[in-house]
JSON list of C-alpha atoms in Angstrom, two decimals:
[
{"chain": "N", "resi": 1, "resn": "GLY", "atom": "CA", "xyz": [-11.98, -12.37, 5.84]},
{"chain": "N", "resi": 2, "resn": "LYS", "atom": "CA", "xyz": [-8.41, -10.80, 4.73]},
{"chain": "N", "resi": 3, "resn": "ILE", "atom": "CA", "xyz": [-9.61, -7.77, 6.45]},
{"chain": "N", "resi": 4, "resn": "LYS", "atom": "CA", "xyz": [-10.24, -9.59, 9.94]},
{"chain": "N", "resi": 5, "resn": "VAL", "atom": "CA", "xyz": [-6.66, -10.95, 9.26]},
{"chain": "N", "resi": 6, "resn": "ILE", "atom": "CA", "xyz": [-4.86, -7.74, 8.89]},
{"chain": "N", "resi": 7, "resn": "GLU", "atom": "CA", "xyz": [-6.79, -6.21, 11.81]},
{"chain": "N", "resi": 8, "resn": "TYR", "atom": "CA", "xyz": [-5.47, -9.41, 14.41]},
{"chain": "N", "resi": 9, "resn": "CYS", "atom": "CA", "xyz": [-2.28, -8.86, 13.49]},
{"chain": "N", "resi": 10, "resn": "ARG", "atom": "CA", "xyz": [-1.54, -4.71, 13.84]},
{"chain": "N", "resi": 11, "resn": "LYS", "atom": "CA", "xyz": [-3.80, -5.82, 17.11]},
{"chain": "N", "resi": 12, "resn": "ASN", "atom": "CA", "xyz": [-1.41, -7.66, 18.46]},
{"chain": "N", "resi": 13, "resn": "LYS", "atom": "CA", "xyz": [1.57, -6.58, 16.70]},
{"chain": "N", "resi": 14, "resn": "ILE", "atom": "CA", "xyz": [1.74, -9.78, 14.11]},
{"chain": "N", "resi": 15, "resn": "PRO", "atom": "CA", "xyz": [5.03, -9.19, 11.41]},
{"chain": "N", "resi": 16, "resn": "PHE", "atom": "CA", "xyz": [2.51, -8.10, 8.44]},
{"chain": "N", "resi": 17, "resn": "LEU", "atom": "CA", "xyz": [3.69, -7.57, 4.86]},
{"chain": "N", "resi": 18, "resn": "GLY", "atom": "CA", "xyz": [0.59, -6.84, 2.14]},
{"chain": "N", "resi": 19, "resn": "LEU", "atom": "CA", "xyz": [1.47, -6.28, -1.85]},
{"chain": "N", "resi": 20, "resn": "CYS", "atom": "CA", "xyz": [-1.09, -4.66, -3.43]},
{"chain": "N", "resi": 21, "resn": "LEU", "atom": "CA", "xyz": [-4.10, -4.89, -2.65]},
{"chain": "N", "resi": 22, "resn": "GLY", "atom": "CA", "xyz": [-2.38, -6.77, 1.01]},
{"chain": "N", "resi": 23, "resn": "MET", "atom": "CA", "xyz": [-1.59, -2.65, 1.02]},
{"chain": "N", "resi": 24, "resn": "GLN", "atom": "CA", "xyz": [-5.86, -1.75, -0.43]},
{"chain": "N", "resi": 25, "resn": "LEU", "atom": "CA", "xyz": [-6.42, -3.89, 2.01]},
{"chain": "N", "resi": 26, "resn": "ALA", "atom": "CA", "xyz": [-4.85, -3.26, 5.29]},
{"chain": "N", "resi": 27, "resn": "VAL", "atom": "CA", "xyz": [-5.92, 0.99, 4.51]},
{"chain": "N", "resi": 28, "resn": "ILE", "atom": "CA", "xyz": [-9.28, 0.38, 4.37]},
{"chain": "N", "resi": 29, "resn": "GLU", "atom": "CA", "xyz": [-9.13, -1.21, 7.84]},
{"chain": "N", "resi": 30, "resn": "PHE", "atom": "CA", "xyz": [-7.33, 1.17, 9.17]},
{"chain": "N", "resi": 31, "resn": "SER", "atom": "CA", "xyz": [-9.75, 2.99, 8.04]},
{"chain": "N", "resi": 32, "resn": "ARG", "atom": "CA", "xyz": [-12.50, 1.26, 8.84]},
{"chain": "N", "resi": 33, "resn": "ASN", "atom": "CA", "xyz": [-11.25, 0.59, 12.79]},
{"chain": "N", "resi": 34, "resn": "ILE", "atom": "CA", "xyz": [-8.88, 4.22, 13.74]},
{"chain": "N", "resi": 35, "resn": "CYS", "atom": "CA", "xyz": [-9.96, 6.69, 11.79]},
{"chain": "N", "resi": 36, "resn": "ASN", "atom": "CA", "xyz": [-13.59, 5.91, 11.57]},
{"chain": "N", "resi": 37, "resn": "LEU", "atom": "CA", "xyz": [-14.60, 6.03, 8.59]},
{"chain": "N", "resi": 38, "resn": "LYS", "atom": "CA", "xyz": [-16.34, 2.59, 9.17]},
{"chain": "N", "resi": 39, "resn": "ASP", "atom": "CA", "xyz": [-18.23, 2.94, 5.51]},
{"chain": "N", "resi": 40, "resn": "ALA", "atom": "CA", "xyz": [-14.29, 2.98, 4.21]},
{"chain": "N", "resi": 41, "resn": "THR", "atom": "CA", "xyz": [-13.93, 0.47, 1.13]},
{"chain": "N", "resi": 42, "resn": "SER", "atom": "CA", "xyz": [-12.42, 0.42, -2.43]},
{"chain": "N", "resi": 43, "resn": "ALA", "atom": "CA", "xyz": [-14.17, 1.59, -5.68]},
{"chain": "N", "resi": 44, "resn": "GLU", "atom": "CA", "xyz": [-12.73, -2.25, -6.99]},
{"chain": "N", "resi": 45, "resn": "PHE", "atom": "CA", "xyz": [-15.95, -2.59, -4.14]},
{"chain": "N", "resi": 46, "resn": "ASN", "atom": "CA", "xyz": [-18.35, -0.91, -4.46]},
{"chain": "N", "resi": 47, "resn": "LYS", "atom": "CA", "xyz": [-18.22, 2.67, -6.96]},
{"chain": "N", "resi": 48, "resn": "SER", "atom": "CA", "xyz": [-20.69, 4.32, -5.08]},
{"chain": "N", "resi": 49, "resn": "ALA", "atom": "CA", "xyz": [-19.40, 4.51, -2.23]},
{"chain": "N", "resi": 50, "resn": "LYS", "atom": "CA", "xyz": [-18.48, 7.64, 0.28]},
{"chain": "N", "resi": 51, "resn": "ASN", "atom": "CA", "xyz": [-15.47, 6.71, 2.15]},
{"chain": "N", "resi": 52, "resn": "LYS", "atom": "CA", "xyz": [-13.15, 5.49, -1.00]},
{"chain": "N", "resi": 53, "resn": "VAL", "atom": "CA", "xyz": [-10.15, 5.44, 0.81]},
{"chain": "N", "resi": 54, "resn": "ILE", "atom": "CA", "xyz": [-8.80, 3.21, -2.21]},
{"chain": "N", "resi": 55, "resn": "ASP", "atom": "CA", "xyz": [-9.98, 4.99, -5.27]},
{"chain": "N", "resi": 56, "resn": "VAL", "atom": "CA", "xyz": [-9.41, 5.05, -9.41]},
{"chain": "N", "resi": 57, "resn": "MET", "atom": "CA", "xyz": [-6.18, 8.17, -9.87]},
{"chain": "N", "resi": 58, "resn": "GLU", "atom": "CA", "xyz": [-7.77, 11.36, -11.60]},
{"chain": "N", "resi": 59, "resn": "GLU", "atom": "CA", "xyz": [-6.33, 11.40, -14.71]},
{"chain": "N", "resi": 60, "resn": "GLN", "atom": "CA", "xyz": [-7.71, 6.88, -15.97]},
{"chain": "N", "resi": 61, "resn": "LYS", "atom": "CA", "xyz": [-11.32, 7.35, -14.39]},
{"chain": "N", "resi": 62, "resn": "SER", "atom": "CA", "xyz": [-12.70, 8.84, -17.46]},
{"chain": "N", "resi": 63, "resn": "LEU", "atom": "CA", "xyz": [-11.53, 5.73, -19.74]},
{"chain": "N", "resi": 64, "resn": "LEU", "atom": "CA", "xyz": [-12.58, 3.37, -17.01]},
{"chain": "N", "resi": 65, "resn": "LYS", "atom": "CA", "xyz": [-16.72, 5.32, -18.08]},
{"chain": "N", "resi": 66, "resn": "GLU", "atom": "CA", "xyz": [-15.73, 4.60, -21.63]},
{"chain": "N", "resi": 67, "resn": "LYS", "atom": "CA", "xyz": [-14.58, 1.16, -20.18]},
{"chain": "N", "resi": 68, "resn": "LYS", "atom": "CA", "xyz": [-11.43, 1.41, -21.99]},
{"chain": "N", "resi": 69, "resn": "TYR", "atom": "CA", "xyz": [-9.70, -1.42, -19.45]},
{"chain": "N", "resi": 70, "resn": "GLY", "atom": "CA", "xyz": [-6.08, -1.96, -21.02]},
{"chain": "N", "resi": 71, "resn": "GLY", "atom": "CA", "xyz": [-5.58, 1.89, -20.47]},
{"chain": "N", "resi": 72, "resn": "THR", "atom": "CA", "xyz": [-6.14, 1.99, -16.87]},
{"chain": "N", "resi": 73, "resn": "MET", "atom": "CA", "xyz": [-3.48, -0.05, -15.57]},
{"chain": "N", "resi": 74, "resn": "ARG", "atom": "CA", "xyz": [-0.07, 1.31, -13.94]},
{"chain": "N", "resi": 75, "resn": "LEU", "atom": "CA", "xyz": [1.84, -1.50, -15.23]},
{"chain": "N", "resi": 76, "resn": "GLY", "atom": "CA", "xyz": [6.07, -1.33, -14.86]},
{"chain": "N", "resi": 77, "resn": "SER", "atom": "CA", "xyz": [8.75, 0.13, -13.18]},
{"chain": "N", "resi": 78, "resn": "TYR", "atom": "CA", "xyz": [8.28, 3.84, -10.97]},
{"chain": "N", "resi": 79, "resn": "ASP", "atom": "CA", "xyz": [9.97, 5.56, -8.23]},
{"chain": "N", "resi": 80, "resn": "CYS", "atom": "CA", "xyz": [9.93, 5.95, -5.47]},
{"chain": "N", "resi": 81, "resn": "ASN", "atom": "CA", "xyz": [11.59, 7.33, -2.62]},
{"chain": "N", "resi": 82, "resn": "LEU", "atom": "CA", "xyz": [11.74, 6.60, 0.96]},
{"chain": "N", "resi": 83, "resn": "LYS", "atom": "CA", "xyz": [11.30, 7.98, 4.07]},
{"chain": "N", "resi": 84, "resn": "PRO", "atom": "CA", "xyz": [14.19, 8.10, 6.18]},
{"chain": "N", "resi": 85, "resn": "LYS", "atom": "CA", "xyz": [14.03, 6.04, 9.59]},
{"chain": "N", "resi": 86, "resn": "THR", "atom": "CA", "xyz": [11.09, 3.21, 8.29]},
{"chain": "N", "resi": 87, "resn": "ILE", "atom": "CA", "xyz": [11.15, -0.47, 8.45]},
{"chain": "N", "resi": 88, "resn": "ALA", "atom": "CA", "xyz": [11.70, 0.15, 4.20]},
{"chain": "N", "resi": 89, "resn": "ARG", "atom": "CA", "xyz": [14.38, 2.15, 4.17]},
{"chain": "N", "resi": 90, "resn": "LYS", "atom": "CA", "xyz": [16.39, 0.02, 7.03]},
{"chain": "N", "resi": 91, "resn": "ALA", "atom": "CA", "xyz": [15.55, -2.85, 4.13]},
{"chain": "N", "resi": 92, "resn": "TYR", "atom": "CA", "xyz": [16.52, -0.83, 1.14]},
{"chain": "N", "resi": 93, "resn": "GLY", "atom": "CA", "xyz": [19.25, 0.79, 2.75]},
{"chain": "N", "resi": 94, "resn": "ALA", "atom": "CA", "xyz": [18.95, 2.97, 0.47]},
{"chain": "N", "resi": 95, "resn": "ASP", "atom": "CA", "xyz": [16.30, 6.79, -0.25]},
{"chain": "N", "resi": 96, "resn": "ASN", "atom": "CA", "xyz": [15.31, 5.86, -4.00]},
{"chain": "N", "resi": 97, "resn": "ILE", "atom": "CA", "xyz": [14.53, 2.52, -5.51]},
{"chain": "N", "resi": 98, "resn": "THR", "atom": "CA", "xyz": [12.84, 1.40, -8.16]},
{"chain": "N", "resi": 99, "resn": "GLU", "atom": "CA", "xyz": [9.75, -1.38, -7.73]},
{"chain": "N", "resi": 100, "resn": "ARG", "atom": "CA", "xyz": [6.73, -2.50, -10.68]},
{"chain": "N", "resi": 101, "resn": "HIS", "atom": "CA", "xyz": [3.53, -2.18, -11.02]},
{"chain": "N", "resi": 102, "resn": "ARG", "atom": "CA", "xyz": [1.09, -4.16, -11.82]},
{"chain": "N", "resi": 103, "resn": "HIS", "atom": "CA", "xyz": [-2.58, -2.73, -11.03]},
{"chain": "N", "resi": 104, "resn": "ARG", "atom": "CA", "xyz": [-5.45, -0.31, -11.35]},
{"chain": "N", "resi": 105, "resn": "TYR", "atom": "CA", "xyz": [-6.45, 0.76, -7.68]},
{"chain": "N", "resi": 106, "resn": "GLU", "atom": "CA", "xyz": [-3.95, 4.06, -5.28]},
{"chain": "N", "resi": 107, "resn": "LEU", "atom": "CA", "xyz": [-4.33, 5.29, -2.05]},
{"chain": "N", "resi": 108, "resn": "ASN", "atom": "CA", "xyz": [-7.33, 8.19, -2.41]},
{"chain": "N", "resi": 109, "resn": "ASN", "atom": "CA", "xyz": [-4.27, 10.62, -1.56]},
{"chain": "N", "resi": 110, "resn": "GLN", "atom": "CA", "xyz": [-7.82, 12.34, -0.02]},
{"chain": "N", "resi": 111, "resn": "TYR", "atom": "CA", "xyz": [-8.20, 10.16, 2.95]},
{"chain": "N", "resi": 112, "resn": "ARG", "atom": "CA", "xyz": [-3.47, 10.52, 3.04]},
{"chain": "N", "resi": 113, "resn": "LYS", "atom": "CA", "xyz": [-4.11, 13.01, 5.90]},
{"chain": "N", "resi": 114, "resn": "THR", "atom": "CA", "xyz": [-5.90, 10.86, 8.43]},
{"chain": "N", "resi": 115, "resn": "LEU", "atom": "CA", "xyz": [-4.64, 8.24, 8.03]},
{"chain": "N", "resi": 116, "resn": "GLU", "atom": "CA", "xyz": [-1.33, 9.53, 9.30]},
{"chain": "N", "resi": 117, "resn": "ASP", "atom": "CA", "xyz": [-2.49, 12.25, 12.29]},
{"chain": "N", "resi": 118, "resn": "LYS", "atom": "CA", "xyz": [-3.49, 8.08, 13.44]},
{"chain": "N", "resi": 119, "resn": "GLY", "atom": "CA", "xyz": [-0.39, 6.27, 12.93]},
{"chain": "N", "resi": 120, "resn": "MET", "atom": "CA", "xyz": [-0.36, 4.86, 8.78]},
{"chain": "N", "resi": 121, "resn": "ILE", "atom": "CA", "xyz": [2.88, 6.31, 8.12]},
{"chain": "N", "resi": 122, "resn": "MET", "atom": "CA", "xyz": [3.46, 7.76, 4.61]},
{"chain": "N", "resi": 123, "resn": "SER", "atom": "CA", "xyz": [7.34, 5.81, 4.17]},
{"chain": "N", "resi": 124, "resn": "GLY", "atom": "CA", "xyz": [7.43, 5.22, 0.27]},
{"chain": "N", "resi": 125, "resn": "ILE", "atom": "CA", "xyz": [6.35, 8.43, -2.40]},
{"chain": "N", "resi": 126, "resn": "ASN", "atom": "CA", "xyz": [6.52, 7.64, -5.98]},
{"chain": "N", "resi": 127, "resn": "LYS", "atom": "CA", "xyz": [7.32, 11.54, -6.15]},
{"chain": "N", "resi": 128, "resn": "GLN", "atom": "CA", "xyz": [6.42, 11.84, -10.47]},
{"chain": "N", "resi": 129, "resn": "LYS", "atom": "CA", "xyz": [2.59, 11.48, -10.04]},
{"chain": "N", "resi": 130, "resn": "ASN", "atom": "CA", "xyz": [1.82, 11.98, -5.88]},
{"chain": "N", "resi": 131, "resn": "LEU", "atom": "CA", "xyz": [1.12, 8.16, -5.19]},
{"chain": "N", "resi": 132, "resn": "VAL", "atom": "CA", "xyz": [1.91, 6.23, -1.63]},
{"chain": "N", "resi": 133, "resn": "GLU", "atom": "CA", "xyz": [3.80, 2.69, -2.97]},
{"chain": "N", "resi": 134, "resn": "ILE", "atom": "CA", "xyz": [4.77, 1.62, 0.69]},
{"chain": "N", "resi": 135, "resn": "ILE", "atom": "CA", "xyz": [3.05, 2.85, 3.92]},
{"chain": "N", "resi": 136, "resn": "GLU", "atom": "CA", "xyz": [3.78, 1.31, 7.73]},
{"chain": "N", "resi": 137, "resn": "ILE", "atom": "CA", "xyz": [2.18, 1.42, 10.97]},
{"chain": "N", "resi": 138, "resn": "LYS", "atom": "CA", "xyz": [3.73, 3.17, 13.99]},
{"chain": "N", "resi": 139, "resn": "ASN", "atom": "CA", "xyz": [4.71, 1.49, 17.02]},
{"chain": "N", "resi": 140, "resn": "HIS", "atom": "CA", "xyz": [5.00, -1.76, 14.95]},
{"chain": "N", "resi": 141, "resn": "PRO", "atom": "CA", "xyz": [7.69, -4.54, 15.46]},
{"chain": "N", "resi": 142, "resn": "PHE", "atom": "CA", "xyz": [6.87, -4.28, 11.58]},
{"chain": "N", "resi": 143, "resn": "PHE", "atom": "CA", "xyz": [3.35, -3.69, 9.24]},
{"chain": "N", "resi": 144, "resn": "VAL", "atom": "CA", "xyz": [4.59, -3.06, 6.53]},
{"chain": "N", "resi": 145, "resn": "ALA", "atom": "CA", "xyz": [2.18, -3.01, 3.06]},
{"chain": "N", "resi": 146, "resn": "THR", "atom": "CA", "xyz": [3.24, -2.01, -0.65]},
{"chain": "N", "resi": 147, "resn": "GLN", "atom": "CA", "xyz": [0.83, -0.77, -3.77]},
{"chain": "N", "resi": 148, "resn": "PHE", "atom": "CA", "xyz": [3.49, -1.99, -5.81]},
{"chain": "N", "resi": 149, "resn": "HIS", "atom": "CA", "xyz": [4.71, -5.86, -6.74]},
{"chain": "N", "resi": 150, "resn": "PRO", "atom": "CA", "xyz": [7.36, -7.14, -4.93]},
{"chain": "N", "resi": 151, "resn": "GLU", "atom": "CA", "xyz": [7.58, -10.05, -6.72]},
{"chain": "N", "resi": 152, "resn": "PHE", "atom": "CA", "xyz": [8.19, -9.48, -9.32]},
{"chain": "N", "resi": 153, "resn": "LYS", "atom": "CA", "xyz": [11.98, -8.47, -8.85]},
{"chain": "N", "resi": 154, "resn": "SER", "atom": "CA", "xyz": [12.35, -11.69, -6.36]},
{"chain": "N", "resi": 155, "resn": "ARG", "atom": "CA", "xyz": [14.60, -14.17, -7.09]},
{"chain": "N", "resi": 156, "resn": "PRO", "atom": "CA", "xyz": [15.80, -17.84, -4.85]},
{"chain": "N", "resi": 157, "resn": "LEU", "atom": "CA", "xyz": [19.65, -16.41, -4.46]},
{"chain": "N", "resi": 158, "resn": "LYS", "atom": "CA", "xyz": [18.80, -12.37, -5.04]},
{"chain": "N", "resi": 159, "resn": "PRO", "atom": "CA", "xyz": [15.59, -12.08, -2.50]},
{"chain": "N", "resi": 160, "resn": "HIS", "atom": "CA", "xyz": [13.20, -8.94, -2.25]},
{"chain": "N", "resi": 161, "resn": "PRO", "atom": "CA", "xyz": [13.98, -6.36, 0.85]},
{"chain": "N", "resi": 162, "resn": "LEU", "atom": "CA", "xyz": [11.49, -6.65, 2.67]},
{"chain": "N", "resi": 163, "resn": "PHE", "atom": "CA", "xyz": [10.92, -10.52, 2.42]},
{"chain": "N", "resi": 164, "resn": "LYS", "atom": "CA", "xyz": [14.29, -10.96, 3.64]},
{"chain": "N", "resi": 165, "resn": "GLU", "atom": "CA", "xyz": [13.18, -8.49, 6.85]},
{"chain": "N", "resi": 166, "resn": "PHE", "atom": "CA", "xyz": [9.67, -9.66, 7.09]},
{"chain": "N", "resi": 167, "resn": "ILE", "atom": "CA", "xyz": [10.96, -13.20, 7.92]},
{"chain": "N", "resi": 168, "resn": "LYS", "atom": "CA", "xyz": [13.45, -11.75, 10.39]},
{"chain": "N", "resi": 169, "resn": "VAL", "atom": "CA", "xyz": [11.51, -9.90, 11.73]},
{"chain": "N", "resi": 170, "resn": "ALA", "atom": "CA", "xyz": [9.30, -13.42, 12.10]},
{"chain": "N", "resi": 171, "resn": "ILE", "atom": "CA", "xyz": [12.01, -15.00, 12.84]},
{"chain": "N", "resi": 172, "resn": "LYS", "atom": "CA", "xyz": [12.09, -12.70, 16.23]}
]
């Protein structure tokens, strides 16, 4: 049902903020319904799938084969460069940010061009590892999803910029 809800939000211009798995599912939904990759999925769900739009980073694949799971998570803070004229750039009010991670799967870069050609914006990129950190959808009031966990840096009296922006748009 999660992918159906994401599709509904995308189609009906309902504000959407996906975090980690939420971003991964948003990429799968978009790949299936906009890019016509009907079997698009994540390696987490089907390791032998043809169109793994979400996969493990290349340098971690050998560790997974050896069942060394502890070394296969991206943990801690990573830099992210924000694309100008995006929701993310507006929310942060900065070109470069640092966000915290705790995950194993990433957007598969082999599908980036296909996704971008169909209207997905890669609005945040970690240049050191060439990884997509934030996605957005063109012509949507707020369809933003992050690979990182903004809740790790949010506080009751200092909410995360993406949470603040999401709430502003949702109120409208």
